Protein backbone atom coordinates (compact mmCIF):
# COMPACT_ATOMS: atom_id res chain seq x y z
CA UNK A 1 0.00 0.00 0.00
CA UNK A 2 1.55 3.28 -1.10
CA UNK A 3 0.99 7.01 -0.69
CA UNK A 4 1.76 9.98 -2.91
CA UNK A 5 5.35 10.23 -1.66
CA UNK A 6 6.26 6.55 -1.87
CA UNK A 7 4.63 6.34 -5.32
CA UNK A 8 6.75 9.18 -6.57
CA UNK A 9 9.98 7.89 -5.05
CA UNK A 10 9.31 4.47 -6.49
CA UNK A 11 8.92 5.87 -10.02
CA UNK A 12 12.10 7.92 -9.78
CA UNK A 13 13.99 5.03 -8.28
CA UNK A 14 12.93 2.72 -11.10
CA UNK A 15 14.25 5.31 -13.57
CA UNK A 16 17.38 5.89 -11.44
CA UNK A 17 16.81 9.62 -11.47
CA UNK A 18 17.11 12.43 -8.93
CA UNK A 19 13.91 14.28 -8.12
CA UNK A 20 13.37 16.93 -10.80
CA UNK A 21 11.18 20.00 -10.97
CA UNK A 22 8.05 17.98 -11.74
CA UNK A 23 8.67 15.79 -8.74
CA UNK A 24 9.30 18.75 -6.47
CA UNK A 25 6.15 20.48 -7.71
CA UNK A 26 3.97 17.48 -7.05
CA UNK A 27 5.54 17.01 -3.61
CA UNK A 28 4.86 20.66 -2.82
CA UNK A 29 1.22 20.27 -3.87
CA UNK A 30 0.85 17.19 -1.74
CA UNK A 31 2.34 18.78 1.38
CA UNK A 32 0.48 22.05 0.83
CA UNK A 33 -2.83 20.19 0.78
CA UNK A 34 -1.89 18.09 3.84
CA UNK A 35 -3.82 20.07 6.43
CA UNK A 36 -6.96 20.06 4.30
CA UNK A 37 -6.66 16.30 3.74
CA UNK A 38 -6.36 15.65 7.44
CA UNK A 39 -9.22 18.05 8.21
CA UNK A 40 -11.52 16.23 5.80
CA UNK A 41 -10.49 12.81 7.14
CA UNK A 42 -11.30 14.05 10.66
CA UNK A 43 -14.67 15.25 9.40
CA UNK A 44 -15.38 11.83 7.89
CA UNK A 45 -14.42 10.01 11.10
CA UNK A 46 -16.69 12.22 13.19
CA UNK A 47 -19.69 12.06 10.86
CA UNK A 48 -19.45 8.70 9.11
CA UNK A 49 -22.62 7.22 10.58
CA UNK A 50 -24.67 10.28 9.63
CA UNK A 51 -23.19 10.54 6.14
CA UNK A 52 -23.86 6.87 5.38
CA UNK A 53 -27.38 6.94 6.80
CA UNK A 54 -28.40 10.13 5.02
CA UNK A 55 -26.77 9.12 1.76
CA UNK A 56 -28.61 5.78 1.95
CA UNK A 57 -31.95 7.49 2.50
CA UNK A 58 -31.28 9.79 -0.43
CA UNK A 59 -30.26 6.87 -2.66
CA UNK A 60 -33.41 4.89 -1.81
CA UNK A 61 -35.49 7.98 -2.42
CA UNK A 62 -33.89 8.41 -5.86
CA UNK A 63 -34.03 4.70 -6.75
CA UNK A 64 -36.97 3.29 -4.74
CA UNK A 65 -36.94 0.01 -6.73
CA UNK A 66 -33.87 -1.01 -4.73
CA UNK A 67 -35.90 -1.47 -1.55
CA UNK A 68 -39.09 -2.76 -3.17
CA UNK A 69 -39.77 -6.50 -3.44
CA UNK A 70 -37.31 -7.91 -5.96
CA UNK A 71 -34.86 -5.03 -5.41
CA UNK A 72 -31.30 -5.89 -4.47
CA UNK A 73 -31.48 -3.97 -1.17
CA UNK A 74 -34.92 -5.41 -0.26
CA UNK A 75 -35.05 -7.24 3.10
CA UNK A 76 -33.34 -6.01 6.23
CA UNK A 77 -30.28 -8.13 5.63
CA UNK A 78 -29.59 -6.74 2.18
CA UNK A 79 -30.52 -3.19 3.23
CA UNK A 80 -27.82 -3.36 5.91
CA UNK A 81 -25.35 -4.98 3.51
CA UNK A 82 -25.89 -2.04 1.17
CA UNK A 83 -25.29 0.55 3.89
CA UNK A 84 -22.28 -1.41 5.07
CA UNK A 85 -20.85 -1.25 1.54
CA UNK A 86 -21.43 2.52 1.49
CA UNK A 87 -19.59 2.71 4.79
CA UNK A 88 -16.66 0.79 3.26
CA UNK A 89 -16.52 3.22 0.34
CA UNK A 90 -16.52 6.21 2.67
CA UNK A 91 -13.92 4.83 5.05
CA UNK A 92 -11.51 3.79 2.32
CA UNK A 93 -12.05 7.10 0.52
CA UNK A 94 -10.86 8.84 3.69
CA UNK A 95 -7.71 6.67 3.72
CA UNK A 96 -7.05 7.46 0.05
CA UNK A 97 -7.55 11.18 0.73
CA UNK A 98 -4.95 11.17 3.48
CA UNK A 99 -2.54 9.08 1.40
CA UNK A 100 -3.00 11.21 -1.71
CA UNK A 101 -2.98 7.91 -3.59
CA UNK A 102 -5.65 5.56 -4.89
CA UNK A 103 -3.50 2.54 -4.20
CA UNK A 104 -5.42 1.55 -1.08
CA UNK A 105 -8.65 1.46 -3.09
CA UNK A 106 -7.19 -0.90 -5.68
CA UNK A 107 -5.74 -3.13 -3.04
CA UNK A 108 -8.48 -3.27 -0.45
CA UNK A 109 -11.75 -2.34 -2.10
CA UNK A 110 -11.92 -2.81 -5.86
CA UNK A 111 -10.11 -6.09 -6.28
CA UNK A 112 -12.61 -8.84 -7.00
CA UNK A 113 -15.58 -6.54 -6.44
CA UNK A 114 -16.89 -7.05 -9.94
CA UNK A 115 -17.18 -10.80 -9.55
CA UNK A 116 -18.88 -10.41 -6.20
CA UNK A 117 -21.36 -7.80 -7.36
CA UNK A 118 -22.14 -9.66 -10.57
CA UNK A 119 -22.67 -12.95 -8.85
CA UNK A 120 -24.99 -11.39 -6.25
CA UNK A 121 -26.83 -9.20 -8.73
CA UNK A 122 -25.80 -5.99 -6.93
CA UNK A 123 -26.48 -3.24 -9.50
CA UNK A 124 -23.48 -1.04 -10.29
CA UNK A 125 -25.39 2.03 -11.50
CA UNK A 126 -27.14 2.75 -8.18
CA UNK A 127 -23.98 1.88 -6.25
CA UNK A 128 -22.23 4.64 -8.15
CA UNK A 129 -25.13 7.00 -7.41
CA UNK A 130 -24.61 6.25 -3.71
CA UNK A 131 -20.89 6.99 -3.97
CA UNK A 132 -21.61 10.29 -5.71
CA UNK A 133 -24.15 11.31 -3.08
CA UNK A 134 -21.55 10.76 -0.35
CA UNK A 135 -19.01 12.78 -2.31
CA UNK A 136 -21.41 15.72 -2.62
CA UNK A 137 -22.36 15.57 1.05
CA UNK A 138 -18.73 15.51 2.13
CA UNK A 139 -17.78 18.40 -0.15
CA UNK A 140 -20.64 20.48 1.18
CA UNK A 141 -19.67 19.69 4.75
CA UNK A 142 -16.02 20.57 4.06
CA UNK A 143 -16.95 23.86 2.39
CA UNK A 144 -19.20 24.80 5.30
CA UNK A 145 -16.30 24.14 7.68
CA UNK A 146 -13.98 26.46 5.84
CA UNK A 147 -12.04 24.17 3.48
CA UNK A 148 -11.38 26.59 0.60
CA UNK A 149 -10.77 24.25 -2.26
CA UNK A 150 -12.71 21.00 -1.96
CA UNK A 151 -11.89 19.64 -5.41
CA UNK A 152 -9.33 17.15 -4.07
CA UNK A 153 -12.19 15.38 -2.30
CA UNK A 154 -13.50 14.22 -5.70
CA UNK A 155 -10.54 12.00 -6.45
CA UNK A 156 -11.26 8.79 -4.52
CA UNK A 157 -14.99 8.91 -5.24
CA UNK A 158 -14.40 9.49 -8.94
CA UNK A 159 -11.82 6.76 -8.96
CA UNK A 160 -14.19 4.20 -7.44
CA UNK A 161 -16.95 5.36 -9.80
CA UNK A 162 -14.71 4.95 -12.82
CA UNK A 163 -13.37 1.57 -11.78
CA UNK A 164 -16.80 0.22 -10.87
CA UNK A 165 -18.39 1.53 -14.06
CA UNK A 166 -15.69 -0.06 -16.17
CA UNK A 167 -16.29 -3.29 -14.37
CA UNK A 168 -19.98 -3.26 -15.17
CA UNK A 169 -19.76 -4.16 -18.86
C1 LIG B 1 -13.81 -3.34 2.07
C2 LIG B 1 -14.02 -3.96 0.74
C3 LIG B 1 -15.33 -4.72 0.61
C4 LIG B 1 -16.38 -4.43 -0.22
C5 LIG B 1 -16.48 -3.26 -1.14
C6 LIG B 1 -17.36 -5.45 -0.04
C7 LIG B 1 -18.55 -5.56 -0.75
C8 LIG B 1 -19.52 -6.62 -0.71
N1 LIG B 1 -20.85 -6.39 -0.83
C9 LIG B 1 -21.52 -7.57 -0.72
C10 LIG B 1 -22.90 -7.75 -0.75
C11 LIG B 1 -23.93 -6.78 -0.95
N2 LIG B 1 -23.78 -5.50 -1.37
C12 LIG B 1 -25.01 -4.89 -1.49
C13 LIG B 1 -25.12 -3.50 -1.90
C14 LIG B 1 -26.12 -2.83 -2.57
N3 LIG B 1 -27.28 -3.35 -3.07
C15 LIG B 1 -28.00 -2.39 -3.68
O1 LIG B 1 -29.08 -2.56 -4.24
C16 LIG B 1 -27.33 -1.08 -3.62
C17 LIG B 1 -27.17 -0.47 -5.00
C18 LIG B 1 -26.02 -1.41 -2.94
C19 LIG B 1 -25.70 -0.45 -1.78
C20 LIG B 1 -25.34 0.93 -2.25
C21 LIG B 1 -25.98 -5.84 -1.09
C22 LIG B 1 -27.49 -5.64 -1.01
C23 LIG B 1 -25.31 -7.03 -0.77
C24 LIG B 1 -25.91 -8.34 -0.32
C25 LIG B 1 -26.36 -9.10 -1.52
C26 LIG B 1 -26.85 -10.48 -1.20
O2 LIG B 1 -26.27 -11.14 -0.30
O3 LIG B 1 -27.80 -10.89 -1.83
C27 LIG B 1 -20.57 -8.62 -0.57
C28 LIG B 1 -20.90 -10.08 -0.47
C29 LIG B 1 -20.65 -10.66 0.89
C30 LIG B 1 -21.46 -9.99 1.95
O4 LIG B 1 -22.70 -9.88 1.81
O5 LIG B 1 -20.84 -9.51 2.90
C31 LIG B 1 -19.33 -8.02 -0.57
C32 LIG B 1 -18.00 -8.76 -0.47
N4 LIG B 1 -16.90 -6.34 0.90
C33 LIG B 1 -15.67 -5.92 1.32
O6 LIG B 1 -14.95 -6.49 2.18
PDB file of C-alpha atoms and ligand atoms in Angstrom:
ATOM      1  CA  UNK A   1       0.000   0.000   0.000  1.00  0.00           C
ATOM      2  CA  UNK A   2       1.549   3.279  -1.097  1.00  0.00           C
ATOM      3  CA  UNK A   3       0.990   7.008  -0.686  1.00  0.00           C
ATOM      4  CA  UNK A   4       1.762   9.976  -2.914  1.00  0.00           C
ATOM      5  CA  UNK A   5       5.350  10.226  -1.659  1.00  0.00           C
ATOM      6  CA  UNK A   6       6.262   6.547  -1.872  1.00  0.00           C
ATOM      7  CA  UNK A   7       4.625   6.339  -5.324  1.00  0.00           C
ATOM      8  CA  UNK A   8       6.754   9.176  -6.572  1.00  0.00           C
ATOM      9  CA  UNK A   9       9.984   7.892  -5.049  1.00  0.00           C
ATOM     10  CA  UNK A  10       9.309   4.469  -6.489  1.00  0.00           C
ATOM     11  CA  UNK A  11       8.924   5.867 -10.017  1.00  0.00           C
ATOM     12  CA  UNK A  12      12.102   7.923  -9.781  1.00  0.00           C
ATOM     13  CA  UNK A  13      13.995   5.034  -8.277  1.00  0.00           C
ATOM     14  CA  UNK A  14      12.930   2.724 -11.097  1.00  0.00           C
ATOM     15  CA  UNK A  15      14.253   5.311 -13.570  1.00  0.00           C
ATOM     16  CA  UNK A  16      17.380   5.889 -11.443  1.00  0.00           C
ATOM     17  CA  UNK A  17      16.812   9.624 -11.474  1.00  0.00           C
ATOM     18  CA  UNK A  18      17.106  12.426  -8.932  1.00  0.00           C
ATOM     19  CA  UNK A  19      13.905  14.283  -8.119  1.00  0.00           C
ATOM     20  CA  UNK A  20      13.373  16.926 -10.799  1.00  0.00           C
ATOM     21  CA  UNK A  21      11.184  20.004 -10.965  1.00  0.00           C
ATOM     22  CA  UNK A  22       8.047  17.978 -11.741  1.00  0.00           C
ATOM     23  CA  UNK A  23       8.667  15.788  -8.744  1.00  0.00           C
ATOM     24  CA  UNK A  24       9.299  18.746  -6.468  1.00  0.00           C
ATOM     25  CA  UNK A  25       6.150  20.485  -7.708  1.00  0.00           C
ATOM     26  CA  UNK A  26       3.969  17.484  -7.048  1.00  0.00           C
ATOM     27  CA  UNK A  27       5.544  17.013  -3.608  1.00  0.00           C
ATOM     28  CA  UNK A  28       4.863  20.662  -2.816  1.00  0.00           C
ATOM     29  CA  UNK A  29       1.222  20.269  -3.874  1.00  0.00           C
ATOM     30  CA  UNK A  30       0.853  17.193  -1.735  1.00  0.00           C
ATOM     31  CA  UNK A  31       2.345  18.782   1.377  1.00  0.00           C
ATOM     32  CA  UNK A  32       0.483  22.045   0.832  1.00  0.00           C
ATOM     33  CA  UNK A  33      -2.834  20.187   0.778  1.00  0.00           C
ATOM     34  CA  UNK A  34      -1.891  18.088   3.838  1.00  0.00           C
ATOM     35  CA  UNK A  35      -3.823  20.069   6.428  1.00  0.00           C
ATOM     36  CA  UNK A  36      -6.961  20.057   4.301  1.00  0.00           C
ATOM     37  CA  UNK A  37      -6.660  16.303   3.736  1.00  0.00           C
ATOM     38  CA  UNK A  38      -6.357  15.651   7.442  1.00  0.00           C
ATOM     39  CA  UNK A  39      -9.215  18.050   8.210  1.00  0.00           C
ATOM     40  CA  UNK A  40     -11.517  16.228   5.798  1.00  0.00           C
ATOM     41  CA  UNK A  41     -10.493  12.810   7.140  1.00  0.00           C
ATOM     42  CA  UNK A  42     -11.299  14.053  10.656  1.00  0.00           C
ATOM     43  CA  UNK A  43     -14.668  15.251   9.403  1.00  0.00           C
ATOM     44  CA  UNK A  44     -15.379  11.835   7.892  1.00  0.00           C
ATOM     45  CA  UNK A  45     -14.425  10.011  11.096  1.00  0.00           C
ATOM     46  CA  UNK A  46     -16.693  12.216  13.191  1.00  0.00           C
ATOM     47  CA  UNK A  47     -19.689  12.060  10.857  1.00  0.00           C
ATOM     48  CA  UNK A  48     -19.450   8.704   9.106  1.00  0.00           C
ATOM     49  CA  UNK A  49     -22.617   7.218  10.578  1.00  0.00           C
ATOM     50  CA  UNK A  50     -24.674  10.282   9.627  1.00  0.00           C
ATOM     51  CA  UNK A  51     -23.186  10.540   6.143  1.00  0.00           C
ATOM     52  CA  UNK A  52     -23.859   6.868   5.382  1.00  0.00           C
ATOM     53  CA  UNK A  53     -27.381   6.938   6.803  1.00  0.00           C
ATOM     54  CA  UNK A  54     -28.402  10.132   5.021  1.00  0.00           C
ATOM     55  CA  UNK A  55     -26.775   9.117   1.755  1.00  0.00           C
ATOM     56  CA  UNK A  56     -28.606   5.777   1.953  1.00  0.00           C
ATOM     57  CA  UNK A  57     -31.951   7.492   2.500  1.00  0.00           C
ATOM     58  CA  UNK A  58     -31.277   9.785  -0.430  1.00  0.00           C
ATOM     59  CA  UNK A  59     -30.256   6.869  -2.661  1.00  0.00           C
ATOM     60  CA  UNK A  60     -33.410   4.894  -1.812  1.00  0.00           C
ATOM     61  CA  UNK A  61     -35.487   7.983  -2.424  1.00  0.00           C
ATOM     62  CA  UNK A  62     -33.893   8.407  -5.858  1.00  0.00           C
ATOM     63  CA  UNK A  63     -34.028   4.700  -6.748  1.00  0.00           C
ATOM     64  CA  UNK A  64     -36.973   3.286  -4.741  1.00  0.00           C
ATOM     65  CA  UNK A  65     -36.943   0.013  -6.726  1.00  0.00           C
ATOM     66  CA  UNK A  66     -33.872  -1.014  -4.731  1.00  0.00           C
ATOM     67  CA  UNK A  67     -35.898  -1.469  -1.554  1.00  0.00           C
ATOM     68  CA  UNK A  68     -39.094  -2.755  -3.169  1.00  0.00           C
ATOM     69  CA  UNK A  69     -39.771  -6.504  -3.440  1.00  0.00           C
ATOM     70  CA  UNK A  70     -37.312  -7.909  -5.963  1.00  0.00           C
ATOM     71  CA  UNK A  71     -34.861  -5.031  -5.407  1.00  0.00           C
ATOM     72  CA  UNK A  72     -31.301  -5.889  -4.471  1.00  0.00           C
ATOM     73  CA  UNK A  73     -31.479  -3.973  -1.173  1.00  0.00           C
ATOM     74  CA  UNK A  74     -34.917  -5.409  -0.260  1.00  0.00           C
ATOM     75  CA  UNK A  75     -35.051  -7.238   3.105  1.00  0.00           C
ATOM     76  CA  UNK A  76     -33.342  -6.006   6.232  1.00  0.00           C
ATOM     77  CA  UNK A  77     -30.284  -8.134   5.628  1.00  0.00           C
ATOM     78  CA  UNK A  78     -29.594  -6.737   2.180  1.00  0.00           C
ATOM     79  CA  UNK A  79     -30.522  -3.195   3.226  1.00  0.00           C
ATOM     80  CA  UNK A  80     -27.820  -3.356   5.908  1.00  0.00           C
ATOM     81  CA  UNK A  81     -25.350  -4.980   3.505  1.00  0.00           C
ATOM     82  CA  UNK A  82     -25.890  -2.043   1.167  1.00  0.00           C
ATOM     83  CA  UNK A  83     -25.293   0.550   3.888  1.00  0.00           C
ATOM     84  CA  UNK A  84     -22.279  -1.410   5.066  1.00  0.00           C
ATOM     85  CA  UNK A  85     -20.852  -1.248   1.536  1.00  0.00           C
ATOM     86  CA  UNK A  86     -21.426   2.525   1.492  1.00  0.00           C
ATOM     87  CA  UNK A  87     -19.593   2.710   4.792  1.00  0.00           C
ATOM     88  CA  UNK A  88     -16.661   0.785   3.265  1.00  0.00           C
ATOM     89  CA  UNK A  89     -16.524   3.216   0.336  1.00  0.00           C
ATOM     90  CA  UNK A  90     -16.524   6.212   2.671  1.00  0.00           C
ATOM     91  CA  UNK A  91     -13.923   4.829   5.049  1.00  0.00           C
ATOM     92  CA  UNK A  92     -11.515   3.789   2.323  1.00  0.00           C
ATOM     93  CA  UNK A  93     -12.052   7.096   0.523  1.00  0.00           C
ATOM     94  CA  UNK A  94     -10.864   8.837   3.687  1.00  0.00           C
ATOM     95  CA  UNK A  95      -7.710   6.673   3.723  1.00  0.00           C
ATOM     96  CA  UNK A  96      -7.046   7.463   0.050  1.00  0.00           C
ATOM     97  CA  UNK A  97      -7.552  11.183   0.735  1.00  0.00           C
ATOM     98  CA  UNK A  98      -4.953  11.168   3.478  1.00  0.00           C
ATOM     99  CA  UNK A  99      -2.536   9.080   1.398  1.00  0.00           C
ATOM    100  CA  UNK A 100      -3.000  11.212  -1.707  1.00  0.00           C
ATOM    101  CA  UNK A 101      -2.982   7.906  -3.591  1.00  0.00           C
ATOM    102  CA  UNK A 102      -5.652   5.563  -4.886  1.00  0.00           C
ATOM    103  CA  UNK A 103      -3.505   2.540  -4.201  1.00  0.00           C
ATOM    104  CA  UNK A 104      -5.420   1.553  -1.080  1.00  0.00           C
ATOM    105  CA  UNK A 105      -8.650   1.458  -3.095  1.00  0.00           C
ATOM    106  CA  UNK A 106      -7.190  -0.901  -5.680  1.00  0.00           C
ATOM    107  CA  UNK A 107      -5.737  -3.133  -3.040  1.00  0.00           C
ATOM    108  CA  UNK A 108      -8.482  -3.272  -0.449  1.00  0.00           C
ATOM    109  CA  UNK A 109     -11.754  -2.335  -2.103  1.00  0.00           C
ATOM    110  CA  UNK A 110     -11.923  -2.805  -5.857  1.00  0.00           C
ATOM    111  CA  UNK A 111     -10.110  -6.085  -6.278  1.00  0.00           C
ATOM    112  CA  UNK A 112     -12.614  -8.841  -6.996  1.00  0.00           C
ATOM    113  CA  UNK A 113     -15.577  -6.539  -6.437  1.00  0.00           C
ATOM    114  CA  UNK A 114     -16.887  -7.051  -9.942  1.00  0.00           C
ATOM    115  CA  UNK A 115     -17.181 -10.796  -9.550  1.00  0.00           C
ATOM    116  CA  UNK A 116     -18.876 -10.413  -6.202  1.00  0.00           C
ATOM    117  CA  UNK A 117     -21.360  -7.800  -7.363  1.00  0.00           C
ATOM    118  CA  UNK A 118     -22.139  -9.660 -10.566  1.00  0.00           C
ATOM    119  CA  UNK A 119     -22.669 -12.951  -8.845  1.00  0.00           C
ATOM    120  CA  UNK A 120     -24.989 -11.391  -6.246  1.00  0.00           C
ATOM    121  CA  UNK A 121     -26.830  -9.195  -8.734  1.00  0.00           C
ATOM    122  CA  UNK A 122     -25.801  -5.992  -6.932  1.00  0.00           C
ATOM    123  CA  UNK A 123     -26.477  -3.241  -9.498  1.00  0.00           C
ATOM    124  CA  UNK A 124     -23.477  -1.038 -10.286  1.00  0.00           C
ATOM    125  CA  UNK A 125     -25.391   2.034 -11.496  1.00  0.00           C
ATOM    126  CA  UNK A 126     -27.136   2.752  -8.175  1.00  0.00           C
ATOM    127  CA  UNK A 127     -23.976   1.881  -6.247  1.00  0.00           C
ATOM    128  CA  UNK A 128     -22.229   4.637  -8.148  1.00  0.00           C
ATOM    129  CA  UNK A 129     -25.126   6.995  -7.412  1.00  0.00           C
ATOM    130  CA  UNK A 130     -24.611   6.254  -3.706  1.00  0.00           C
ATOM    131  CA  UNK A 131     -20.892   6.995  -3.974  1.00  0.00           C
ATOM    132  CA  UNK A 132     -21.608  10.291  -5.713  1.00  0.00           C
ATOM    133  CA  UNK A 133     -24.155  11.306  -3.080  1.00  0.00           C
ATOM    134  CA  UNK A 134     -21.554  10.764  -0.347  1.00  0.00           C
ATOM    135  CA  UNK A 135     -19.008  12.785  -2.308  1.00  0.00           C
ATOM    136  CA  UNK A 136     -21.413  15.719  -2.620  1.00  0.00           C
ATOM    137  CA  UNK A 137     -22.360  15.573   1.052  1.00  0.00           C
ATOM    138  CA  UNK A 138     -18.729  15.510   2.126  1.00  0.00           C
ATOM    139  CA  UNK A 139     -17.776  18.402  -0.153  1.00  0.00           C
ATOM    140  CA  UNK A 140     -20.645  20.484   1.177  1.00  0.00           C
ATOM    141  CA  UNK A 141     -19.666  19.694   4.747  1.00  0.00           C
ATOM    142  CA  UNK A 142     -16.025  20.575   4.062  1.00  0.00           C
ATOM    143  CA  UNK A 143     -16.947  23.856   2.385  1.00  0.00           C
ATOM    144  CA  UNK A 144     -19.204  24.797   5.296  1.00  0.00           C
ATOM    145  CA  UNK A 145     -16.304  24.142   7.682  1.00  0.00           C
ATOM    146  CA  UNK A 146     -13.980  26.461   5.842  1.00  0.00           C
ATOM    147  CA  UNK A 147     -12.036  24.167   3.481  1.00  0.00           C
ATOM    148  CA  UNK A 148     -11.378  26.592   0.602  1.00  0.00           C
ATOM    149  CA  UNK A 149     -10.770  24.247  -2.261  1.00  0.00           C
ATOM    150  CA  UNK A 150     -12.709  21.004  -1.956  1.00  0.00           C
ATOM    151  CA  UNK A 151     -11.888  19.641  -5.408  1.00  0.00           C
ATOM    152  CA  UNK A 152      -9.326  17.152  -4.070  1.00  0.00           C
ATOM    153  CA  UNK A 153     -12.194  15.382  -2.302  1.00  0.00           C
ATOM    154  CA  UNK A 154     -13.497  14.223  -5.704  1.00  0.00           C
ATOM    155  CA  UNK A 155     -10.537  12.001  -6.450  1.00  0.00           C
ATOM    156  CA  UNK A 156     -11.258   8.786  -4.521  1.00  0.00           C
ATOM    157  CA  UNK A 157     -14.988   8.914  -5.235  1.00  0.00           C
ATOM    158  CA  UNK A 158     -14.402   9.492  -8.944  1.00  0.00           C
ATOM    159  CA  UNK A 159     -11.818   6.760  -8.965  1.00  0.00           C
ATOM    160  CA  UNK A 160     -14.194   4.195  -7.441  1.00  0.00           C
ATOM    161  CA  UNK A 161     -16.946   5.357  -9.796  1.00  0.00           C
ATOM    162  CA  UNK A 162     -14.707   4.948 -12.821  1.00  0.00           C
ATOM    163  CA  UNK A 163     -13.374   1.572 -11.780  1.00  0.00           C
ATOM    164  CA  UNK A 164     -16.796   0.217 -10.870  1.00  0.00           C
ATOM    165  CA  UNK A 165     -18.391   1.529 -14.064  1.00  0.00           C
ATOM    166  CA  UNK A 166     -15.689  -0.057 -16.171  1.00  0.00           C
ATOM    167  CA  UNK A 167     -16.291  -3.288 -14.374  1.00  0.00           C
ATOM    168  CA  UNK A 168     -19.981  -3.263 -15.170  1.00  0.00           C
ATOM    169  CA  UNK A 169     -19.760  -4.163 -18.863  1.00  0.00           C
TER     170      UNK A 169
HETATM  171  C1  LIG B   1     -13.813  -3.344   2.070  1.00  0.00           C
HETATM  172  C2  LIG B   1     -14.017  -3.957   0.745  1.00  0.00           C
HETATM  173  C3  LIG B   1     -15.327  -4.721   0.614  1.00  0.00           C
HETATM  174  C4  LIG B   1     -16.376  -4.434  -0.216  1.00  0.00           C
HETATM  175  C5  LIG B   1     -16.481  -3.264  -1.136  1.00  0.00           C
HETATM  176  C6  LIG B   1     -17.360  -5.454  -0.035  1.00  0.00           C
HETATM  177  C7  LIG B   1     -18.552  -5.559  -0.747  1.00  0.00           C
HETATM  178  C8  LIG B   1     -19.518  -6.617  -0.708  1.00  0.00           C
HETATM  179  N1  LIG B   1     -20.846  -6.393  -0.828  1.00  0.00           N
HETATM  180  C9  LIG B   1     -21.517  -7.567  -0.723  1.00  0.00           C
HETATM  181  C10 LIG B   1     -22.905  -7.748  -0.748  1.00  0.00           C
HETATM  182  C11 LIG B   1     -23.934  -6.777  -0.953  1.00  0.00           C
HETATM  183  N2  LIG B   1     -23.784  -5.500  -1.368  1.00  0.00           N
HETATM  184  C12 LIG B   1     -25.009  -4.893  -1.490  1.00  0.00           C
HETATM  185  C13 LIG B   1     -25.119  -3.505  -1.904  1.00  0.00           C
HETATM  186  C14 LIG B   1     -26.118  -2.831  -2.572  1.00  0.00           C
HETATM  187  N3  LIG B   1     -27.277  -3.346  -3.065  1.00  0.00           N
HETATM  188  C15 LIG B   1     -27.996  -2.387  -3.682  1.00  0.00           C
HETATM  189  O1  LIG B   1     -29.083  -2.559  -4.244  1.00  0.00           O
HETATM  190  C16 LIG B   1     -27.332  -1.085  -3.622  1.00  0.00           C
HETATM  191  C17 LIG B   1     -27.167  -0.467  -5.002  1.00  0.00           C
HETATM  192  C18 LIG B   1     -26.022  -1.409  -2.941  1.00  0.00           C
HETATM  193  C19 LIG B   1     -25.704  -0.453  -1.777  1.00  0.00           C
HETATM  194  C20 LIG B   1     -25.337   0.926  -2.248  1.00  0.00           C
HETATM  195  C21 LIG B   1     -25.985  -5.837  -1.086  1.00  0.00           C
HETATM  196  C22 LIG B   1     -27.487  -5.642  -1.007  1.00  0.00           C
HETATM  197  C23 LIG B   1     -25.308  -7.029  -0.770  1.00  0.00           C
HETATM  198  C24 LIG B   1     -25.913  -8.335  -0.317  1.00  0.00           C
HETATM  199  C25 LIG B   1     -26.356  -9.097  -1.523  1.00  0.00           C
HETATM  200  C26 LIG B   1     -26.846 -10.483  -1.202  1.00  0.00           C
HETATM  201  O2  LIG B   1     -26.270 -11.138  -0.302  1.00  0.00           O
HETATM  202  O3  LIG B   1     -27.799 -10.887  -1.829  1.00  0.00           O
HETATM  203  C27 LIG B   1     -20.570  -8.620  -0.565  1.00  0.00           C
HETATM  204  C28 LIG B   1     -20.904 -10.085  -0.473  1.00  0.00           C
HETATM  205  C29 LIG B   1     -20.647 -10.657   0.894  1.00  0.00           C
HETATM  206  C30 LIG B   1     -21.464  -9.985   1.946  1.00  0.00           C
HETATM  207  O4  LIG B   1     -22.698  -9.884   1.810  1.00  0.00           O
HETATM  208  O5  LIG B   1     -20.841  -9.510   2.896  1.00  0.00           O
HETATM  209  C31 LIG B   1     -19.326  -8.025  -0.565  1.00  0.00           C
HETATM  210  C32 LIG B   1     -17.998  -8.761  -0.473  1.00  0.00           C
HETATM  211  N4  LIG B   1     -16.896  -6.339   0.899  1.00  0.00           N
HETATM  212  C33 LIG B   1     -15.669  -5.921   1.319  1.00  0.00           C
HETATM  213  O6  LIG B   1     -14.950  -6.493   2.183  1.00  0.00           O
END
